[in-house]
PDB file of C-alpha atoms in Angstrom:
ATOM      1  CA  UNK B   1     -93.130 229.633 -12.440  1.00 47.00           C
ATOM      2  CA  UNK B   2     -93.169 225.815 -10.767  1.00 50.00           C
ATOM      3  CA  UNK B   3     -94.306 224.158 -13.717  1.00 51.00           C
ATOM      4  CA  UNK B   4     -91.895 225.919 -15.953  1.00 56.00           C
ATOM      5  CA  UNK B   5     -89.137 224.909 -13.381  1.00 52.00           C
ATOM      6  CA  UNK B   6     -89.718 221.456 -13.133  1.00 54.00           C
ATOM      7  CA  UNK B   7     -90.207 220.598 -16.991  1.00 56.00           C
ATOM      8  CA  UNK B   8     -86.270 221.731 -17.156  1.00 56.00           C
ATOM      9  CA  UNK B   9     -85.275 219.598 -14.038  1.00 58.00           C
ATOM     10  CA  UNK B  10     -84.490 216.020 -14.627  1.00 69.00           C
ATOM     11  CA  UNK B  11     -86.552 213.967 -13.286  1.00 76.00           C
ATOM     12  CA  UNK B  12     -84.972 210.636 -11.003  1.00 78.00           C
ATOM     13  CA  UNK B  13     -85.852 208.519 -13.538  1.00 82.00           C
ATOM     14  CA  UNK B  14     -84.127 210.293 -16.315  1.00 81.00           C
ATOM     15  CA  UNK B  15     -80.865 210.613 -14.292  1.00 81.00           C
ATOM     16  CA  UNK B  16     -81.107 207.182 -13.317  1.00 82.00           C
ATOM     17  CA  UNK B  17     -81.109 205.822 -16.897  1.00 83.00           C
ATOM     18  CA  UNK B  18     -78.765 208.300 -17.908  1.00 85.00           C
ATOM     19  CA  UNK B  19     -76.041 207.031 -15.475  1.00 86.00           C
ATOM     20  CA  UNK B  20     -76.932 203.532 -16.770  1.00 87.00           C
ATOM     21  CA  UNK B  21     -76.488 204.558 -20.110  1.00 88.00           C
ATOM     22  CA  UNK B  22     -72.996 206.278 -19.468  1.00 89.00           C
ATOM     23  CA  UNK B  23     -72.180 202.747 -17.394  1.00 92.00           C
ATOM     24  CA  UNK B  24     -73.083 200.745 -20.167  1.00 93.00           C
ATOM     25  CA  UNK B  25     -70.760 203.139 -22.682  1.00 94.00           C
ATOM     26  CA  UNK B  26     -67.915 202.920 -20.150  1.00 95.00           C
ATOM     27  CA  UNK B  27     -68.483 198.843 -20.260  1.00 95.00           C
ATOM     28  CA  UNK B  28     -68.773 198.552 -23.993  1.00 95.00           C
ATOM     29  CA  UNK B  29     -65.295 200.446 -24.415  1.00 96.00           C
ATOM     30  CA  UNK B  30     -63.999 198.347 -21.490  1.00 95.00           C
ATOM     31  CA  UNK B  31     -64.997 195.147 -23.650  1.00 96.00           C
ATOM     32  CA  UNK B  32     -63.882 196.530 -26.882  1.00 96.00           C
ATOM     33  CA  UNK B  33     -60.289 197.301 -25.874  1.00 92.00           C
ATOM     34  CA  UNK B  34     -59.995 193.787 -23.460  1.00 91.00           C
ATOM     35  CA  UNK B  35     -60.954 192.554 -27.393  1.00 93.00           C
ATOM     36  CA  UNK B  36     -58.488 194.824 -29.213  1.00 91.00           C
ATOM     37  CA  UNK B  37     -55.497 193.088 -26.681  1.00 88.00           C
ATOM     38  CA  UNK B  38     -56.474 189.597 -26.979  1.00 88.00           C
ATOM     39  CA  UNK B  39     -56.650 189.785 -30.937  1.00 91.00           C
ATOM     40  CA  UNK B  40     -52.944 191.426 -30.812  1.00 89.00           C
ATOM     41  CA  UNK B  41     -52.375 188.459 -28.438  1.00 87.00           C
ATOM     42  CA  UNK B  42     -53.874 185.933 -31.172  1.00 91.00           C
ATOM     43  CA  UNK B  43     -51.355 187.639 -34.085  1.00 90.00           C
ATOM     44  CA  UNK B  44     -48.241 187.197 -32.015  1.00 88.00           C
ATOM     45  CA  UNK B  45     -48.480 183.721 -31.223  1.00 89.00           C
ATOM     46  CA  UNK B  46     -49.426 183.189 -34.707  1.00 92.00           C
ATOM     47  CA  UNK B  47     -46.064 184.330 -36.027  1.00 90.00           C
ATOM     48  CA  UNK B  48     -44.349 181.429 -33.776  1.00 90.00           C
ATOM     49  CA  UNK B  49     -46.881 179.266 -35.892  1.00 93.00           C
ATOM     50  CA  UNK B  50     -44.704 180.513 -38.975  1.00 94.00           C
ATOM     51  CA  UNK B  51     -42.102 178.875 -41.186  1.00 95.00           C
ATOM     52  CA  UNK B  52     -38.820 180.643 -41.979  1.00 94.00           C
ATOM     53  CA  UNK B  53     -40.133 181.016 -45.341  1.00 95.00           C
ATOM     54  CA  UNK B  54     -43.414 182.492 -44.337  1.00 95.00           C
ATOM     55  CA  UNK B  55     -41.564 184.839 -41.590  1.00 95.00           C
ATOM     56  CA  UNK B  56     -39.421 186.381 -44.963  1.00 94.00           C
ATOM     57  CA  UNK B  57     -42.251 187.045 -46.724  1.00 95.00           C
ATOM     58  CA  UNK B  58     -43.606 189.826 -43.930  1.00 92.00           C
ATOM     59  CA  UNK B  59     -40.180 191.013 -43.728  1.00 94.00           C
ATOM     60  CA  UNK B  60     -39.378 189.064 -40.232  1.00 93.00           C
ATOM     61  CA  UNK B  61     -36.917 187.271 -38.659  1.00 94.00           C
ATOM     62  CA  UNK B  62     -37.188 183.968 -35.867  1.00 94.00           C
ATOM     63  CA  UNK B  63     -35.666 186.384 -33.575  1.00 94.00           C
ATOM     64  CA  UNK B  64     -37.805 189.325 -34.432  1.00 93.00           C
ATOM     65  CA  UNK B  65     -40.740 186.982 -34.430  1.00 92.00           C
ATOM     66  CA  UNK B  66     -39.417 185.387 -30.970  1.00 92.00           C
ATOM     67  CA  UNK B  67     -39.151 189.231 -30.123  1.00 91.00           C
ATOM     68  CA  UNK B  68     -42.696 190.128 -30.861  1.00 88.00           C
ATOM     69  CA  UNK B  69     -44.530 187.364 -28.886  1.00 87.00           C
ATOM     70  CA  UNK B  70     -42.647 187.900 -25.634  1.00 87.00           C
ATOM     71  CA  UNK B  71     -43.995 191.532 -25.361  1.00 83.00           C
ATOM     72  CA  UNK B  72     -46.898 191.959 -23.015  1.00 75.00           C
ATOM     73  CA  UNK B  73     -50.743 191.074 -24.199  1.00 66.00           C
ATOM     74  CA  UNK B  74     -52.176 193.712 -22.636  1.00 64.00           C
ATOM     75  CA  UNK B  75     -49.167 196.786 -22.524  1.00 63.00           C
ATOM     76  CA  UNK B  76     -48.148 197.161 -25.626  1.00 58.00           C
TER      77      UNK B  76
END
């Protein structure tokens, strides 16, 4: 009854690298959405980079442009 017992109990090795694995997971997404912000960051300051002209074509305005790249990096 022992042996059958302790072949279904982790082990401390096994929960140890399954913590590390559900830390590394946690990171990765961390990393991943830290990415996702900073690209949206990139795009809005791009549109200042715009002419009048090029802001028509998307269907903007200066002041919707202007509008866009004051909202926060990381919130929205």
């Amino acid at each position: 009854m022992a042996l059958e017992l302790s072949g279904i109990l982790d082990t401390p090795r096994d929960i140890v690298r399954s913590r590390l694995h559900g830390t590394a997971r946690w990171s990765l997404r961390l990393l991943m959405t830290i990415e996702h912000h900073l690209e949206k960051r990139r795009s809005r300051r791009t549109l200042l980079e715009l002419t009048d002209d090029e802001l028509c074509d998307v269907g903007l305005t200066r002041e919707q442009a202007r509008a866009e790249t004051s909202k926060s990096w990381f919130w929205s």
